[in-house]
Short mmCIF file of C-alpha atoms (C1' of nucleotides) in Angstrom, two decimals:
data_model
loop_
_atom_site.label_atom_id
_atom_site.label_comp_id
_atom_site.label_asym_id
_atom_site.label_seq_id
_atom_site.Cartn_x
_atom_site.Cartn_y
_atom_site.Cartn_z
CA UNK N 1 63.54 36.70 94.25
CA UNK N 2 63.18 40.34 92.97
CA UNK N 3 62.88 42.15 89.97
CA UNK N 4 66.29 42.56 88.94
CA UNK N 5 67.31 39.39 89.70
CA UNK N 6 64.20 37.64 87.24
CA UNK N 7 65.46 40.02 84.74
CA UNK N 8 69.29 38.28 84.99
CA UNK N 9 67.77 35.20 84.88
CA UNK N 10 66.17 35.72 81.34
CA UNK N 11 69.74 36.29 80.51
CA UNK N 12 70.85 32.94 79.75
CA UNK N 13 67.16 33.02 77.53
CA UNK N 14 67.99 35.69 75.66
CA UNK N 15 71.62 34.97 74.67
CA UNK N 16 70.09 31.39 73.07
CA UNK N 17 67.53 33.26 71.39
CA UNK N 18 69.16 35.84 70.36
CA UNK N 19 72.19 34.43 69.36
CA UNK N 20 69.55 32.06 66.93
CA UNK N 21 67.86 35.09 65.52
CA UNK N 22 71.42 36.26 64.58
CA UNK N 23 72.44 33.82 62.93
CA UNK N 24 69.59 32.32 61.32
CA UNK N 25 69.81 34.33 57.63
CA UNK N 26 73.26 34.44 57.29
CA UNK N 27 73.46 30.70 57.92
CA UNK N 28 70.30 30.13 54.89
CA UNK N 29 72.33 32.41 52.60
CA UNK N 30 76.00 31.12 53.27
CA UNK N 31 73.94 27.14 52.95
CA UNK N 32 73.46 27.92 49.66
CA UNK N 33 76.91 27.83 48.39
CA UNK N 34 78.11 25.09 50.19
CA UNK N 35 79.21 26.47 54.08
CA UNK N 36 78.45 26.77 56.97
CA UNK N 37 78.84 29.04 59.93
CA UNK N 38 82.33 28.41 60.82
CA UNK N 39 83.28 29.81 56.93
CA UNK N 40 81.04 32.87 57.64
CA UNK N 41 82.90 33.59 60.65
CA UNK N 42 86.22 33.58 58.77
CA UNK N 43 85.50 35.38 55.60
CA UNK N 44 84.76 37.51 58.80
CA UNK N 45 87.44 38.45 60.16
CA UNK N 46 89.62 38.33 57.06
CA UNK N 47 87.30 40.97 55.95
CA UNK N 48 87.91 43.00 59.03
CA UNK N 49 92.22 41.98 58.78
CA UNK N 50 93.28 41.81 55.17
CA UNK N 51 96.27 40.00 54.93
CA UNK N 52 95.98 38.10 58.59
CA UNK N 53 97.94 35.09 58.91
CA UNK N 54 96.86 31.59 60.07
CA UNK N 55 98.46 31.69 63.22
CA UNK N 56 96.66 35.40 63.90
CA UNK N 57 93.52 33.65 63.08
CA UNK N 58 93.37 30.79 65.15
CA UNK N 59 94.27 33.28 68.13
CA UNK N 60 91.52 35.02 67.16
CA UNK N 61 89.19 32.54 67.03
CA UNK N 62 90.17 30.63 70.41
CA UNK N 63 90.60 27.44 67.54
CA UNK N 64 93.18 25.13 66.81
CA UNK N 65 94.95 25.26 63.63
CA UNK N 66 93.38 21.53 62.86
CA UNK N 67 89.78 23.38 63.37
CA UNK N 68 90.97 25.54 61.17
CA UNK N 69 92.91 23.91 58.40
CA UNK N 70 89.89 22.11 56.51
CA UNK N 71 87.46 25.34 56.45
CA UNK N 72 90.34 27.64 54.92
CA UNK N 73 90.93 24.69 52.11
CA UNK N 74 87.20 24.58 51.91
CA UNK N 75 86.84 28.38 51.05
CA UNK N 76 90.20 28.38 48.72
CA UNK N 77 88.48 25.85 46.66
CA UNK N 78 85.20 27.61 46.49
CA UNK N 79 87.64 30.51 45.57
CA UNK N 80 86.34 32.57 47.98
CA UNK N 81 89.72 33.39 49.98
CA UNK N 82 93.37 33.85 48.34
CA UNK N 83 96.63 32.76 50.88
CA UNK N 84 99.93 34.56 49.47
CA UNK N 85 103.19 33.56 50.44
CA UNK N 86 104.76 36.15 52.17
CA UNK N 87 107.84 38.03 50.91
CA UNK N 88 109.01 39.16 53.95
CA UNK N 89 108.95 35.40 55.17
CA UNK N 90 107.94 32.83 52.76
CA UNK N 91 106.47 30.62 55.63
CA UNK N 92 103.86 32.76 56.65
CA UNK N 93 100.14 32.78 54.20
CA UNK N 94 98.57 35.78 54.14
CA UNK N 95 94.93 35.14 53.93
CA UNK N 96 92.75 37.86 52.13
CA UNK N 97 89.03 37.71 50.18
CA UNK N 98 88.80 37.21 46.48
CA UNK N 99 86.36 39.13 44.66
CA UNK N 100 83.31 36.70 44.89
CA UNK N 101 84.48 36.41 49.17
CA UNK N 102 84.40 40.16 49.50
CA UNK N 103 80.80 40.05 47.52
CA UNK N 104 79.58 37.24 49.86
CA UNK N 105 81.29 38.44 52.95
CA UNK N 106 79.79 42.26 52.14
CA UNK N 107 76.35 40.04 51.64
CA UNK N 108 76.10 38.49 54.77
CA UNK N 109 77.48 41.22 57.25
CA UNK N 110 75.12 43.86 55.50
CA UNK N 111 72.36 41.04 56.29
CA UNK N 112 73.04 41.04 60.41
CA UNK N 113 73.83 45.12 60.34
CA UNK N 114 69.99 45.77 58.29
CA UNK N 115 68.59 43.21 61.11
CA UNK N 116 70.40 45.28 64.21
CA UNK N 117 69.48 48.45 62.43
CA UNK N 118 65.98 47.62 62.46
CA UNK N 119 65.57 47.10 66.64
CA UNK N 120 68.15 50.01 67.37
CA UNK N 121 66.15 52.34 65.39
CA UNK N 122 63.13 51.23 66.98
CA UNK N 123 64.90 51.58 70.45
CA UNK N 124 67.05 54.48 69.49
CA UNK N 125 70.93 55.10 69.64
CA UNK N 126 71.46 55.18 73.41
CA UNK N 127 69.93 51.17 73.13
CA UNK N 128 72.42 50.71 70.02
CA UNK N 129 75.29 52.35 72.48
CA UNK N 130 74.18 50.19 75.64
CA UNK N 131 73.87 47.37 73.96
CA UNK N 132 77.04 47.58 73.05
CA UNK N 133 78.73 48.32 76.00
CA UNK N 134 77.39 45.57 76.96
CA UNK N 135 78.45 42.77 74.74
CA UNK N 136 82.14 44.18 74.99
CA UNK N 137 82.12 44.30 78.48
CA UNK N 138 81.68 40.56 77.93
CA UNK N 139 84.00 40.10 74.83
CA UNK N 140 87.00 42.73 76.06
CA UNK N 141 88.35 40.01 78.39
CA UNK N 142 88.62 37.21 75.76
CA UNK N 143 92.33 36.06 74.58
CA UNK N 144 90.93 36.25 70.88
CA UNK N 145 89.32 40.34 70.92
CA UNK N 146 92.28 41.11 72.42
CA UNK N 147 94.48 39.67 69.59
CA UNK N 148 92.18 41.10 67.23
CA UNK N 149 92.70 44.67 68.31
CA UNK N 150 96.64 44.08 67.80
CA UNK N 151 96.10 42.63 64.36
CA UNK N 152 93.69 45.97 64.24
CA UNK N 153 96.76 47.91 65.99
CA UNK N 154 98.92 46.58 63.26
CA UNK N 155 97.23 47.31 60.07
CA UNK N 156 97.09 51.33 61.32
CA UNK N 157 100.95 51.04 60.97
CA UNK K 1 81.51 53.48 55.91
CA UNK K 2 80.54 56.02 58.88
CA UNK K 3 81.55 55.21 62.66
CA UNK K 4 77.52 53.84 62.53
CA UNK K 5 77.83 51.35 60.74
CA UNK K 6 81.28 50.85 61.97
CA UNK K 7 79.69 49.83 65.43
CA UNK K 8 77.39 47.65 63.26
CA UNK K 9 79.62 45.80 61.32
CA UNK K 10 81.42 44.53 64.52
CA UNK K 11 78.14 42.94 65.93
CA UNK K 12 79.50 38.92 64.29
CA UNK K 13 82.28 39.37 66.81
CA UNK K 14 80.62 41.11 69.75
CA UNK K 15 78.05 37.55 69.84
CA UNK K 16 81.05 35.39 68.96
CA UNK K 17 83.18 36.25 72.14
CA UNK K 18 80.15 37.88 74.00
CA UNK K 19 78.50 34.39 73.79
CA UNK K 20 81.98 32.16 74.85
CA UNK K 21 82.19 34.48 77.78
CA UNK K 22 78.83 34.30 78.91
CA UNK K 23 79.36 29.89 78.46
CA UNK K 24 82.26 29.69 79.72
CA UNK K 25 82.18 29.23 83.58
CA UNK K 26 79.22 27.23 83.48
CA UNK K 27 80.48 24.68 81.00
CA UNK K 28 83.54 24.51 83.63
CA UNK K 29 81.22 23.78 86.12
CA UNK K 30 79.21 21.47 84.53
CA UNK K 31 81.87 19.92 83.28
CA UNK K 32 82.85 18.05 87.25
CA UNK K 33 78.97 16.77 86.92
CA UNK K 34 80.21 14.81 83.62
CA UNK K 35 77.35 16.75 81.42
CA UNK K 36 77.95 19.69 78.76
CA UNK K 37 76.16 22.51 78.00
CA UNK K 38 72.77 21.00 76.05
CA UNK K 39 72.26 19.41 79.71
CA UNK K 40 72.37 22.95 81.62
CA UNK K 41 70.48 24.05 79.11
CA UNK K 42 67.63 21.70 79.86
CA UNK K 43 67.97 22.19 83.25
CA UNK K 44 67.49 25.87 83.07
CA UNK K 45 64.44 25.55 81.04
CA UNK K 46 62.89 22.95 83.34
CA UNK K 47 63.85 25.46 86.62
CA UNK K 48 61.62 28.25 84.66
CA UNK K 49 58.67 25.87 84.16
CA UNK K 50 58.33 23.38 86.46
CA UNK K 51 56.15 19.66 84.73
CA UNK K 52 56.64 21.40 81.36
CA UNK K 53 55.90 18.09 79.35
CA UNK K 54 58.59 16.87 76.75
CA UNK K 55 56.83 18.10 74.05
CA UNK K 56 56.50 21.28 74.93
CA UNK K 57 60.01 21.87 75.88
CA UNK K 58 61.55 20.54 72.56
CA UNK K 59 59.24 23.54 71.33
CA UNK K 60 60.92 26.13 73.14
CA UNK K 61 64.32 24.74 72.64
CA UNK K 62 63.25 24.17 68.58
CA UNK K 63 65.10 21.21 68.28
CA UNK K 64 63.53 17.77 67.90
CA UNK K 65 62.77 14.84 70.08
CA UNK K 66 66.26 12.72 69.39
CA UNK K 67 67.97 15.91 70.30
CA UNK K 68 66.25 15.70 73.91
CA UNK K 69 66.18 12.35 74.24
CA UNK K 70 69.16 11.58 75.10
CA UNK K 71 70.29 14.17 77.41
CA UNK K 72 66.96 14.11 79.72
CA UNK K 73 67.73 10.26 79.96
CA UNK K 74 71.56 11.36 81.19
CA UNK K 75 70.52 13.84 83.65
CA UNK K 76 67.47 11.33 84.68
CA UNK K 77 70.41 8.61 85.32
CA UNK K 78 71.92 11.84 86.67
CA UNK K 79 69.51 12.03 89.28
CA UNK K 80 69.00 15.96 87.99
CA UNK K 81 65.55 15.83 87.15
CA UNK K 82 62.40 13.25 87.55
CA UNK K 83 60.32 12.40 85.24
CA UNK K 84 56.35 11.87 86.65
CA UNK K 85 53.38 10.41 84.48
CA UNK K 86 50.34 13.27 84.89
CA UNK K 87 47.67 11.74 86.10
CA UNK K 88 45.15 14.01 84.30
CA UNK K 89 46.60 12.32 80.82
CA UNK K 90 49.38 8.68 81.56
CA UNK K 91 50.93 9.95 78.06
CA UNK K 92 52.03 12.87 79.22
CA UNK K 93 55.99 12.92 81.40
CA UNK K 94 56.01 15.97 83.24
CA UNK K 95 59.93 17.23 84.34
CA UNK K 96 60.72 18.42 87.55
CA UNK K 97 64.66 18.91 88.64
CA UNK K 98 65.29 16.86 91.62
CA UNK K 99 66.49 18.43 94.96
CA UNK K 100 70.34 18.04 93.87
CA UNK K 101 69.30 19.21 89.94
CA UNK K 102 67.45 22.62 92.20
CA UNK K 103 70.84 23.37 93.76
CA UNK K 104 73.00 22.75 90.25
CA UNK K 105 70.77 25.16 88.39
CA UNK K 106 70.93 27.79 91.07
CA UNK K 107 74.65 27.55 90.76
CA UNK K 108 74.83 27.71 87.46
CA UNK K 109 72.15 30.64 87.32
CA UNK K 110 73.69 32.05 90.02
CA UNK K 111 76.89 32.34 88.12
CA UNK K 112 76.17 34.29 85.54
CA UNK K 113 73.14 36.88 86.87
CA UNK K 114 76.78 37.53 89.16
CA UNK K 115 78.79 37.85 85.34
CA UNK K 116 76.21 39.95 84.18
CA UNK K 117 75.63 42.17 87.27
CA UNK K 118 79.30 42.69 87.64
CA UNK K 119 78.63 44.15 84.10
CA UNK K 120 75.55 46.42 84.93
CA UNK K 121 76.77 47.84 87.58
CA UNK K 122 79.55 49.26 86.55
CA UNK K 123 77.70 50.70 83.69
CA UNK K 124 74.25 51.62 84.83
CA UNK K 125 70.74 50.47 85.37
CA UNK K 126 70.07 51.81 81.88
CA UNK K 127 72.16 49.76 80.13
CA UNK K 128 70.72 46.97 81.93
CA UNK K 129 67.32 47.79 80.49
CA UNK K 130 68.85 49.02 77.39
CA UNK K 131 70.85 45.94 76.57
CA UNK K 132 67.66 42.99 77.72
CA UNK K 133 64.93 45.56 75.12
CA UNK K 134 67.95 44.86 72.46
CA UNK K 135 68.22 40.53 72.99
CA UNK K 136 64.24 40.81 73.52
CA UNK K 137 63.26 41.96 70.40
CA UNK K 138 65.86 39.39 69.04
CA UNK K 139 64.23 36.71 71.13
CA UNK K 140 60.31 37.65 70.85
CA UNK K 141 60.37 36.46 67.24
CA UNK K 142 61.53 32.79 67.77
CA UNK K 143 59.06 30.67 68.28
CA UNK K 144 60.48 28.60 70.93
CA UNK K 145 60.36 32.15 72.80
CA UNK K 146 56.40 32.25 72.30
CA UNK K 147 56.16 28.67 73.18
CA UNK K 148 57.69 29.43 76.36
CA UNK K 149 56.01 32.53 77.14
CA UNK K 150 52.69 30.09 76.31
CA UNK K 151 53.86 27.77 79.31
CA UNK K 152 55.07 30.78 81.33
CA UNK K 153 51.05 31.76 81.02
CA UNK K 154 49.79 28.60 81.83
CA UNK K 155 51.51 28.35 84.80
CA UNK K 156 49.76 31.47 86.37
CA UNK K 157 46.49 29.80 86.05
"C1'" DC S 1 34.22 -1.50 69.74
"C1'" DT S 2 37.66 0.24 66.56
"C1'" DA S 3 40.30 3.38 64.19
"C1'" DT S 4 43.21 6.73 64.44
"C1'" DA S 5 46.03 10.50 66.51
"C1'" DA S 6 49.10 12.48 70.28
"C1'" DA S 7 52.99 11.70 73.97
"C1'" DG S 8 57.16 9.54 73.86
"C1'" DG S 9 61.39 6.01 72.87
"C1'" DT S 10 64.71 4.36 70.58
"C1'" DC S 11 68.01 2.73 66.58
"C1'" DA S 12 70.61 3.87 62.71
"C1'" DA S 13 72.96 6.97 59.47
"C1'" DC S 14 75.23 11.23 58.98
"C1'" DA S 15 77.31 16.42 59.50
"C1'" DG S 16 78.81 19.93 61.40
"C1'" DT S 17 82.10 21.91 64.77
"C1'" DA S 18 85.81 21.09 67.48
"C1'" DT S 19 89.58 18.58 70.49
"C1'" DT S 20 94.41 15.94 71.69
"C1'" DG S 21 98.39 14.03 69.79
"C1'" DA S 22 101.56 12.59 66.26
"C1'" DC S 23 104.39 13.69 62.51
"C1'" DC S 24 105.56 16.07 58.64
"C1'" DT S 25 107.91 19.48 55.07
"C1'" DA S 26 109.53 24.48 54.55
"C1'" DA S 27 111.96 28.47 55.96
"C1'" DT S 28 113.62 31.36 59.42
"C1'" DA S 29 117.05 32.11 63.47
"C1'" DC S 30 120.38 31.49 66.44
"C1'" DG P 1 123.79 22.94 62.04
"C1'" DT P 2 120.45 22.66 64.90
"C1'" DA P 3 116.14 24.42 67.44
"C1'" DT P 4 112.05 27.20 66.85
"C1'" DT P 5 108.10 28.80 63.75
"C1'" DA P 6 104.16 28.61 60.82
"C1'" DG P 7 101.66 25.24 57.86
"C1'" DG P 8 99.88 21.14 57.32
"C1'" DT P 9 97.81 16.27 58.00
"C1'" DC P 10 96.11 12.40 59.96
"C1'" DA P 11 92.78 9.62 63.27
"C1'" DA P 12 90.46 9.31 66.83
"C1'" DT P 13 87.37 10.71 69.81
"C1'" DA P 14 83.69 14.03 71.79
"C1'" DC P 15 78.96 16.88 71.39
"C1'" DT P 16 74.92 18.59 69.27
"C1'" DG P 17 71.94 18.43 65.37
"C1'" DT P 18 69.54 16.36 61.85
"C1'" DT P 19 66.55 12.49 58.70
"C1'" DG P 20 64.01 8.80 58.74
"C1'" DA P 21 61.97 4.99 60.27
"C1'" DC P 22 59.76 1.78 63.45
"C1'" DC P 23 58.05 1.11 68.15
"C1'" DT P 24 54.46 1.04 72.83
"C1'" DT P 25 51.44 3.28 75.81
"C1'" DT P 26 46.91 6.23 76.23
"C1'" DA P 27 43.69 8.89 75.06
"C1'" DT P 28 39.76 10.25 71.90
"C1'" DA P 29 36.23 10.45 67.78
"C1'" DG P 30 33.38 7.58 64.86
#
DNA sequence: CTATAAAGGTCAACAGTATTGACCTAATAC
DNA sequence: GTATTAGGTCAATACTGTTGACCTTTATAG
């Protein structure tokens, strides 16, 4: 096995350890708010697509509505998100962050941005671009990613 | 928010989607063997450090012995790993892959290597190096990663 | 030789995340 | 007026993991 193959062999380990480091700090912060990683994820995507519907959100996350229902309810109870009935179609519930929700999401995003920024700054901006390119290649095949892109394009109109 | 910050803002999404794509194919394969991702992870690390002890393995994975016990038992029952009492200290159980285990682990690793190789080949070897550098920066702070390095160094003697 | 420590195993209770399946309401579309 | 869509909810189950308690076997230190 040559050097390149040995490098590739370590990818599983890098993903395992890398993901753990990446989620560690936000996990600690949100714990104090009585929520978990799935709630963080939801806050994140609502921040990216304010006014997204429940159905569209679960398409992005690639989970069932049952998996989303309880976390959404908890976030609503904790006053981190609000659900607004759409006036063009009362069946739709549009999801938004509350002021509190915006503050928390911003705090969490900031922590994760800083963590990555520290690494990218020490390695150089080429590394940042390259890392994002590779992750994007993995992400772009996901139905959830494609759904996300669709939602973002909708917003621009 | 400038362009660089907006890039950094997408890191959570890239990790979420990227990790899902990365684990998708192996998850499908191992399902047919009646095992799951945690078992795959164990096979992987035993393949990297043949003869590792139970205690050292759980230090790498950063899980409790209770979390490791049942999966190890299942892998042993399925004849994918073997546990050998160390002759220098009968308290230690040294973990090895069986022939079947080696074949499965090799199959899974091959699938993941090929997936990454396809991406790296299309983007260039600089991308491969850069991606690994970034992931390594995240991974190296993990006690599990440090434990892993210690185990690898031990093997060389 | 005895006490202690280390490696490992196991049971129970619980939590977090997710699934499938079934069934319900309210609102819109044909 | 019926079918479809958006959303909610209950139940059962699966997977992964934790804490806490308690057990055996083996090695080591005094």
